[in-house]
Each structure stands twice: as C-alpha cells, then as structure tokens.
Amino acid sequence: MAMITEFAVQGAQMMLVLLLAPLLTGFVRKTKARLLQRRGPSLLQPYRDLLRLMRKEVVLADNASWLFRVSPYLIFAATWVAAALIPTFATGLTFSWTADLIAIVALLGSARFFLALAGMDVGTSFGGIGSSREVMIASLAEPAMLLIVFSLALVAGATQLSTIAAFMNSPQAGLRVSLGMSLIALVIVAIAENGRIPVDNPATHLELTMVHEAMILEYSGRHLAMIEFATFLKLLLYMSLISCVFMPWGLVAPGSPPALYLVGALAYLGKLTLGGFLLAVFETAIAKMRVFRVPDFLGVALMLALLGTLLLFVSRSL
C-alpha cells in the first residue's frame, strides 16, 4: 500500500508540472498586460494555442531530415523529465534518487543540443543565426549553472535536490553571502535560459535580436506544439528549482499524512504565483538589450557564481 501511495504521489507531481506549465505562462502574460494597462489574453490562452497547433497539419521543408522530425519529441521528453524530477510539493518521492542537479543540467543541455541542431537542419539563415546565438548564450549560462551546483553541493554536502531542500529548510543553512550570490546568479541564468527580457523577447519575431524564435520558425503543427510546451515546462522548471532550493518552505517530508500533501501543493502554487508576478514586474520595468550585451549580462552570473564558490573554500560559514 505504501508503495502504491508513493507511486501515486510521484505520478501526481509529474502531471502537476505538465498541467501548470501553460497556466504559469498565461499568468505571466496576463500580469504583464495588466501592468501595462491592457486587458491581455486569457489565462487559458496557452492551452488553446497548444490545442490549435495540435490540430493543424505539419508542413515540412523538402530538405528536412529525420532529425528535424524527431527533435521536438526529444526536446519535450527531456524537459518534462527534468521538470518532473524537481521536488515541487514533496521531497523523498519514488524517483527522488534521480533528482540530481547535475542530471537536470545534463537533460536541459541535451534538449538545447537537439534544438540547435534542428534549427540548422533545414539550412535557412534565421535558423543558423538562432542556433549560433543559443550556443553563445549556453557557453556562459552552463558554466555559471555548474558553479551554482558546486556551491550548493559544498554547502549542503550533496547535489541531490531533496537533500539540498532539507538542508536549506534547517537552521544550519542560515544567511550566507555565497547563497545570496548563487540565488542572483541562478535568477540571471533562468532569465537567459528561458529567453526572457532583457536577453530575448518571446513575444516578437524581430530578426535582428530573436534567439529562440529564430530556431523554430520552420516548425508547424504538432511539432511546434511540442516545442512550445517544452518552453512552458522550462519556465516552470526554473521557478520550481529556485523555490525548492531557496524557498523550501511547505515541502512535505516522506511519510507525512495525506492532508499535508494538499498543504504542500497550495504552498507550491503560492510560490509559482509570486515568481510569475515578480517576473512580470521585472520584464515590464526593463528593456530588451542588444545581443552583443548579453555576454556582459551572463558574465555577471558567472562571476557571482565563481565568487560564491571561492568564498566557500575560504570559509564554509560564508
């Protein structure tokens, strides 16, 4: 019976991230529109967009290879698995032993690898530009992310997310300068990885600055739906990661009564609402930067993550 309950909770978490990802994107769009004194689209508009794309016929270029057809499913699967591994409302779930930060970084890197290859597969100029810009951003974002993982591992003594969340929720964590630097660096990496303002603007198709949209211009129908769904999941993934590591309050411990899981789920919804609101306020208050300024922006994350790691080598209490 206990094993069935554990599998049920794990399955509920996997379905929860799948159901909430489009809603989070819709909430951010709605909040941004209200902040700009506009009515904005419905909160359910991302669901409608996905259904509309799924019903449309797939149009393929004559020179598209098998990689172009397979990549959307691989990108969606890798992103969904990575998002489902992060503890959202409970720790110590059945698959928590696989919820390692390095494994999650590897899954996201694999999804980016296939997206960049698919962008260049058809041979259009926009796809090549988008792929090259995506790889340029990844060359700075991934080292910063690995340094953040290194800092958390030095503090918590593990890279497993349930262990890190338990440590951060204990009095031993305290206030540390290195953790503050890691939090700022992780927020910058999350903005860049999700193609949000000021790095990219997912709402426009301006050829001089677009990154993510340039790689998927040739996609249509269910292929485009899979990639868009993966984009929604990626935003949810980073917000779940930030809340799990730096706001672990409300996470339910293994073996807790079933009623506490509902409390954990409500706490998780509250964290997502707060994160979505702060993201909308930030994007409303700042302008899109030019592409050649993006390395400077990501360089801040890299330096903060490096300084946080070096501080921990000097003293574990910093």
Tab-separated table of N, CA and C in Angstrom, residues 176-287:
chain	number	residue	atom	x	y	z
A	176	ARG	N	23.922	33.235	4.318
A	176	ARG	CA	25.286	33.146	3.794
A	176	ARG	C	25.416	34.045	2.569
A	177	VAL	N	26.557	34.708	2.471
A	177	VAL	CA	26.819	35.562	1.307
A	177	VAL	C	26.877	34.719	0.039
A	178	SER	N	27.497	33.548	0.145
A	178	SER	CA	27.643	32.685	-1.040
A	178	SER	C	26.280	32.251	-1.571
A	179	LEU	N	25.326	31.978	-0.683
A	179	LEU	CA	23.994	31.579	-1.147
A	179	LEU	C	23.258	32.741	-1.806
A	180	GLY	N	23.461	33.954	-1.276
A	180	GLY	CA	22.866	35.124	-1.913
A	180	GLY	C	23.396	35.317	-3.324
A	181	MET	N	24.728	35.148	-3.482
A	181	MET	CA	25.317	35.250	-4.819
A	181	MET	C	24.786	34.154	-5.743
A	182	SER	N	24.648	32.953	-5.204
A	182	SER	CA	24.131	31.849	-6.024
A	182	SER	C	22.692	32.113	-6.461
A	183	LEU	N	21.886	32.699	-5.571
A	183	LEU	CA	20.498	32.997	-5.919
A	183	LEU	C	20.423	34.016	-7.064
A	184	ILE	N	21.211	35.108	-6.962
A	184	ILE	CA	21.202	36.117	-8.032
A	184	ILE	C	21.696	35.503	-9.345
A	185	ALA	N	22.763	34.686	-9.250
A	185	ALA	CA	23.294	34.046	-10.460
A	185	ALA	C	22.266	33.101	-11.080
A	186	LEU	N	21.541	32.354	-10.234
A	186	LEU	CA	20.540	31.417	-10.758
A	186	LEU	C	19.379	32.159	-11.428
A	187	VAL	N	18.993	33.298	-10.872
A	187	VAL	CA	17.924	34.088	-11.493
A	187	VAL	C	18.358	34.594	-12.873
A	188	ILE	N	19.610	35.066	-12.973
A	188	ILE	CA	20.115	35.545	-14.270
A	188	ILE	C	20.172	34.399	-15.280
A	189	VAL	N	20.659	33.239	-14.831
A	189	VAL	CA	20.716	32.079	-15.727
A	189	VAL	C	19.310	31.669	-16.164
A	190	ALA	N	18.348	31.708	-15.239
A	190	ALA	CA	16.968	31.333	-15.574
A	190	ALA	C	16.381	32.287	-16.620
A	191	ILE	N	16.663	33.581	-16.489
A	191	ILE	CA	16.167	34.555	-17.469
A	191	ILE	C	16.760	34.270	-18.851
A	192	ALA	N	18.076	33.993	-18.876
A	192	ALA	CA	18.732	33.747	-20.163
A	192	ALA	C	18.281	32.427	-20.778
A	193	GLU	N	18.190	31.387	-19.969
A	193	GLU	CA	17.827	30.070	-20.497
A	193	GLU	C	16.400	30.039	-21.026
A	194	ASN	N	15.524	30.857	-20.462
A	194	ASN	CA	14.132	30.883	-20.909
A	194	ASN	C	13.871	31.930	-21.985
A	195	GLY	N	14.929	32.625	-22.408
A	195	GLY	CA	14.754	33.619	-23.468
A	195	GLY	C	13.818	34.744	-23.068
A	196	ARG	N	13.921	35.186	-21.827
A	196	ARG	CA	13.052	36.262	-21.351
A	196	ARG	C	13.749	37.611	-21.495
A	197	ILE	N	12.995	38.688	-21.377
A	197	ILE	CA	13.555	40.029	-21.386
A	197	ILE	C	14.466	40.180	-20.165
A	198	PRO	N	15.687	40.729	-20.280
A	198	PRO	CA	16.244	41.508	-21.391
A	198	PRO	C	17.070	40.707	-22.387
A	199	VAL	N	17.220	39.377	-22.225
A	199	VAL	CA	18.038	38.602	-23.159
A	199	VAL	C	17.311	38.393	-24.478
A	200	ASP	N	16.057	38.023	-24.429
A	200	ASP	CA	15.260	37.765	-25.627
A	200	ASP	C	13.825	38.162	-25.318
A	201	ASN	N	13.035	38.357	-26.355
A	201	ASN	CA	11.629	38.688	-26.170
A	201	ASN	C	10.787	37.643	-26.884
A	202	PRO	N	10.161	36.712	-26.128
A	202	PRO	CA	9.398	35.647	-26.783
A	202	PRO	C	8.149	36.124	-27.502
A	203	ALA	N	7.760	37.389	-27.310
A	203	ALA	CA	6.531	37.892	-27.922
A	203	ALA	C	6.770	38.512	-29.296
A	204	THR	N	8.021	38.607	-29.731
A	204	THR	CA	8.302	39.258	-31.016
A	204	THR	C	9.084	38.331	-31.943
A	205	HIS	N	9.116	38.677	-33.222
A	205	HIS	CA	9.905	37.950	-34.215
A	205	HIS	C	10.823	38.939	-34.939
A	206	LEU	N	11.497	39.782	-34.171
A	206	LEU	CA	12.418	40.743	-34.768
A	206	LEU	C	13.713	40.026	-35.139
A	207	GLU	N	14.016	39.985	-36.426
A	207	GLU	CA	15.117	39.145	-36.884
A	207	GLU	C	16.480	39.590	-36.383
A	208	LEU	N	16.606	40.864	-35.981
A	208	LEU	CA	17.909	41.350	-35.528
A	208	LEU	C	18.249	40.840	-34.127
A	209	THR	N	17.250	40.496	-33.335
A	209	THR	CA	17.521	40.152	-31.936
A	209	THR	C	16.996	38.786	-31.510
A	210	MET	N	16.085	38.169	-32.263
A	210	MET	CA	15.454	36.944	-31.749
A	210	MET	C	16.459	35.793	-31.689
A	211	VAL	N	16.264	34.945	-30.689
A	211	VAL	CA	17.148	33.799	-30.487
A	211	VAL	C	16.327	32.516	-30.594
A	212	HIS	N	15.466	32.282	-29.617
A	212	HIS	CA	14.692	31.043	-29.590
A	212	HIS	C	13.731	30.952	-30.777
A	213	GLU	N	13.026	32.038	-31.047
A	213	GLU	CA	12.031	32.009	-32.120
A	213	GLU	C	12.671	31.775	-33.483
A	214	ALA	N	13.923	32.213	-33.670
A	214	ALA	CA	14.598	32.015	-34.958
A	214	ALA	C	14.832	30.537	-35.246
A	215	MET	N	15.056	29.752	-34.188
A	215	MET	CA	15.332	28.314	-34.386
A	215	MET	C	14.088	27.518	-34.728
A	216	ILE	N	12.905	28.020	-34.378
A	216	ILE	CA	11.686	27.219	-34.556
A	216	ILE	C	10.765	27.797	-35.624
A	217	LEU	N	11.302	28.713	-36.447
A	217	LEU	CA	10.464	29.342	-37.476
A	217	LEU	C	9.947	28.329	-38.489
A	218	GLU	N	10.702	27.257	-38.751
A	218	GLU	CA	10.310	26.285	-39.768
A	218	GLU	C	9.346	25.229	-39.230
A	219	TYR	N	9.080	25.245	-37.926
A	219	TYR	CA	8.203	24.230	-37.346
A	219	TYR	C	6.739	24.647	-37.425
A	220	SER	N	5.864	23.651	-37.480
A	220	SER	CA	4.415	23.908	-37.552
A	220	SER	C	3.681	22.722	-36.937
A	221	GLY	N	2.382	22.901	-36.732
A	221	GLY	CA	1.537	21.812	-36.262
A	221	GLY	C	1.969	21.228	-34.927
A	222	ARG	N	1.869	19.912	-34.816
A	222	ARG	CA	2.181	19.261	-33.531
A	222	ARG	C	3.650	19.383	-33.165
A	223	HIS	N	4.534	19.498	-34.161
A	223	HIS	CA	5.960	19.697	-33.846
A	223	HIS	C	6.160	21.014	-33.103
A	224	LEU	N	5.536	22.077	-33.582
A	224	LEU	CA	5.648	23.372	-32.911
A	224	LEU	C	4.976	23.329	-31.539
A	225	ALA	N	3.867	22.574	-31.438
A	225	ALA	CA	3.193	22.445	-30.133
A	225	ALA	C	4.116	21.800	-29.106
A	226	MET	N	4.849	20.759	-29.518
A	226	MET	CA	5.777	20.091	-28.596
A	226	MET	C	6.868	21.053	-28.113
A	227	ILE	N	7.410	21.847	-29.038
A	227	ILE	CA	8.476	22.776	-28.656
A	227	ILE	C	7.927	23.886	-27.761
A	228	GLU	N	6.736	24.393	-28.086
A	228	GLU	CA	6.139	25.435	-27.240
A	228	GLU	C	5.837	24.888	-25.841
A	229	PHE	N	5.346	23.650	-25.785
A	229	PHE	CA	5.061	23.024	-24.489
A	229	PHE	C	6.358	22.873	-23.678
A	230	ALA	N	7.440	22.484	-24.357
A	230	ALA	CA	8.733	22.365	-23.672
A	230	ALA	C	9.195	23.725	-23.150
A	231	THR	N	8.910	24.791	-23.880
A	231	THR	CA	9.268	26.139	-23.422
A	231	THR	C	8.501	26.493	-22.153
A	232	PHE	N	7.199	26.171	-22.121
A	232	PHE	CA	6.396	26.412	-20.915
A	232	PHE	C	6.961	25.620	-19.726
A	233	LEU	N	7.322	24.346	-19.993
A	233	LEU	CA	7.846	23.495	-18.923
A	233	LEU	C	9.177	24.016	-18.396
A	234	LYS	N	9.986	24.582	-19.284
A	234	LYS	CA	11.303	25.078	-18.864
A	234	LYS	C	11.165	26.258	-17.906
A	235	LEU	N	10.203	27.144	-18.185
A	235	LEU	CA	9.975	28.271	-17.277
A	235	LEU	C	9.509	27.760	-15.912
A	236	LEU	N	8.609	26.790	-15.929
A	236	LEU	CA	8.144	26.205	-14.664
A	236	LEU	C	9.289	25.509	-13.933
A	237	LEU	N	10.155	24.844	-14.690
A	237	LEU	CA	11.286	24.122	-14.096
A	237	LEU	C	12.181	25.069	-13.295
A	238	TYR	N	12.548	26.196	-13.891
A	238	TYR	CA	13.460	27.109	-13.191
A	238	TYR	C	12.787	27.746	-11.984
A	239	MET	N	11.494	28.060	-12.090
A	239	MET	CA	10.806	28.608	-10.917
A	239	MET	C	10.689	27.551	-9.813
A	240	SER	N	10.451	26.300	-10.191
A	240	SER	CA	10.397	25.221	-9.201
A	240	SER	C	11.757	25.025	-8.556
A	241	LEU	N	12.821	25.128	-9.365
A	241	LEU	CA	14.174	24.940	-8.834
A	241	LEU	C	14.526	26.034	-7.827
A	242	ILE	N	14.211	27.287	-8.173
A	242	ILE	CA	14.505	28.403	-7.258
A	242	ILE	C	13.705	28.239	-5.960
A	243	SER	N	12.422	27.879	-6.086
A	243	SER	CA	11.597	27.735	-4.883
A	243	SER	C	12.022	26.527	-4.054
A	244	CYS	N	12.460	25.444	-4.720
A	244	CYS	CA	12.879	24.241	-3.993
A	244	CYS	C	14.158	24.488	-3.196
A	245	VAL	N	15.112	25.217	-3.808
A	245	VAL	CA	16.414	25.404	-3.165
A	245	VAL	C	16.403	26.582	-2.197
A	246	PHE	N	15.820	27.699	-2.606
A	246	PHE	CA	15.918	28.915	-1.812
A	246	PHE	C	14.637	29.257	-1.047
A	247	MET	N	13.530	28.602	-1.367
A	247	MET	CA	12.280	28.786	-0.610
A	247	MET	C	11.644	27.413	-0.347
A	248	PRO	N	12.338	26.560	0.422
A	248	PRO	CA	11.839	25.177	0.579
A	248	PRO	C	10.695	25.038	1.571
A	249	TRP	N	10.110	26.162	2.001
A	249	TRP	CA	9.029	26.082	2.975
A	249	TRP	C	7.799	25.419	2.358
A	250	GLY	N	7.168	24.567	3.144
A	250	GLY	CA	5.939	23.916	2.679
A	250	GLY	C	6.164	22.581	2.015
A	251	LEU	N	7.433	22.209	1.765
A	251	LEU	CA	7.697	20.901	1.157
A	251	LEU	C	7.386	19.807	2.174
A	252	VAL	N	6.643	18.811	1.723
A	252	VAL	CA	6.196	17.740	2.627
A	252	VAL	C	7.266	16.668	2.704
A	253	ALA	N	7.581	16.246	3.923
A	253	ALA	CA	8.589	15.202	4.135
A	253	ALA	C	7.995	13.825	3.844
A	254	PRO	N	8.847	12.835	3.528
A	254	PRO	CA	8.338	11.474	3.258
A	254	PRO	C	7.608	10.892	4.464
A	255	GLY	N	6.519	10.181	4.210
A	255	GLY	CA	5.763	9.545	5.282
A	255	GLY	C	4.787	10.452	5.999
A	256	SER	N	4.571	11.660	5.489
A	256	SER	CA	3.634	12.593	6.127
A	256	SER	C	2.192	12.172	5.845
A	257	PRO	N	1.234	12.616	6.679
A	257	PRO	CA	-0.182	12.320	6.405
A	257	PRO	C	-0.624	12.897	5.057
A	258	PRO	N	-1.591	12.238	4.410
A	258	PRO	CA	-2.036	12.692	3.078
A	258	PRO	C	-2.517	14.139	3.047
A	259	ALA	N	-3.106	14.623	4.153
A	259	ALA	CA	-3.617	16.001	4.150
A	259	ALA	C	-2.503	17.020	3.973
A	260	LEU	N	-1.301	16.668	4.437
A	260	LEU	CA	-0.191	17.617	4.312
A	260	LEU	C	0.252	17.800	2.860
A	261	TYR	N	0.008	16.776	2.029
A	261	TYR	CA	0.366	16.915	0.612
A	261	TYR	C	-0.444	18.032	-0.050
A	262	LEU	N	-1.711	18.190	0.378
A	262	LEU	CA	-2.537	19.274	-0.154
A	262	LEU	C	-1.970	20.626	0.283
A	263	VAL	N	-1.506	20.709	1.533
A	263	VAL	CA	-0.890	21.947	2.015
A	263	VAL	C	0.372	22.260	1.203
A	264	GLY	N	1.168	21.204	0.938
A	264	GLY	CA	2.373	21.395	0.130
A	264	GLY	C	2.051	21.871	-1.271
A	265	ALA	N	0.988	21.308	-1.866
A	265	ALA	CA	0.597	21.732	-3.216
A	265	ALA	C	0.133	23.192	-3.227
A	266	LEU	N	-0.602	23.602	-2.189
A	266	LEU	CA	-1.050	25.002	-2.112
A	266	LEU	C	0.144	25.946	-1.920
A	267	ALA	N	1.119	25.512	-1.106
A	267	ALA	CA	2.324	26.326	-0.923
A	267	ALA	C	3.080	26.459	-2.235
A	268	TYR	N	3.142	25.372	-3.000
A	268	TYR	CA	3.823	25.412	-4.304
A	268	TYR	C	3.112	26.370	-5.263
A	269	LEU	N	1.778	26.343	-5.267
A	269	LEU	CA	1.031	27.270	-6.120
A	269	LEU	C	1.300	28.723	-5.716
A	270	GLY	N	1.403	28.961	-4.402
A	270	GLY	CA	1.704	30.312	-3.928
A	270	GLY	C	3.075	30.777	-4.385
A	271	LYS	N	4.065	29.879	-4.352
A	271	LYS	CA	5.414	30.247	-4.800
A	271	LYS	C	5.431	30.547	-6.301
A	272	LEU	N	4.702	29.725	-7.084
A	272	LEU	CA	4.647	29.969	-8.532
A	272	LEU	C	3.977	31.311	-8.831
A	273	THR	N	2.916	31.618	-8.086
A	273	THR	CA	2.221	32.896	-8.290
A	273	THR	C	3.154	34.063	-7.987
A	274	LEU	N	3.889	33.958	-6.884
A	274	LEU	CA	4.831	35.018	-6.526
A	274	LEU	C	5.939	35.142	-7.584
A	275	GLY	N	6.485	34.005	-8.008
A	275	GLY	CA	7.537	34.039	-9.024
A	275	GLY	C	7.050	34.615	-10.340
A	276	GLY	N	5.851	34.213	-10.774
A	276	GLY	CA	5.301	34.748	-12.018
A	276	GLY	C	5.042	36.237	-11.939
A	277	PHE	N	4.555	36.703	-10.790
A	277	PHE	CA	4.300	38.132	-10.618
A	277	PHE	C	5.611	38.936	-10.655
A	278	LEU	N	6.628	38.453	-9.946
A	278	LEU	CA	7.916	39.157	-9.935
A	278	LEU	C	8.537	39.175	-11.335
A	279	LEU	N	8.404	38.074	-12.073
A	279	LEU	CA	8.934	38.046	-13.439
A	279	LEU	C	8.220	39.063	-14.325
A	280	ALA	N	6.896	39.151	-14.194
A	280	ALA	CA	6.133	40.114	-14.996
A	280	ALA	C	6.522	41.549	-14.651
A	281	VAL	N	6.695	41.834	-13.361
A	281	VAL	CA	7.107	43.186	-12.954
A	281	VAL	C	8.486	43.510	-13.500
A	282	PHE	N	9.408	42.541	-13.406
A	282	PHE	CA	10.776	42.762	-13.901
A	282	PHE	C	10.777	43.026	-15.406
A	283	GLU	N	10.027	42.215	-16.169
A	283	GLU	CA	10.020	42.381	-17.625
A	283	GLU	C	9.311	43.667	-18.045
A	284	THR	N	8.399	44.131	-17.217
A	284	THR	CA	7.716	45.389	-17.537
A	284	THR	C	8.620	46.587	-17.268
A	285	ALA	N	9.518	46.444	-16.305
A	285	ALA	CA	10.346	47.583	-15.886
A	285	ALA	C	11.651	47.698	-16.654
A	286	ILE	N	12.019	46.671	-17.444
A	286	ILE	CA	13.328	46.685	-18.097
A	286	ILE	C	13.154	46.520	-19.600
A	287	ALA	N	14.150	47.033	-20.352
A	287	ALA	CA	14.072	46.979	-21.816
A	287	ALA	C	14.916	45.826	-22.343
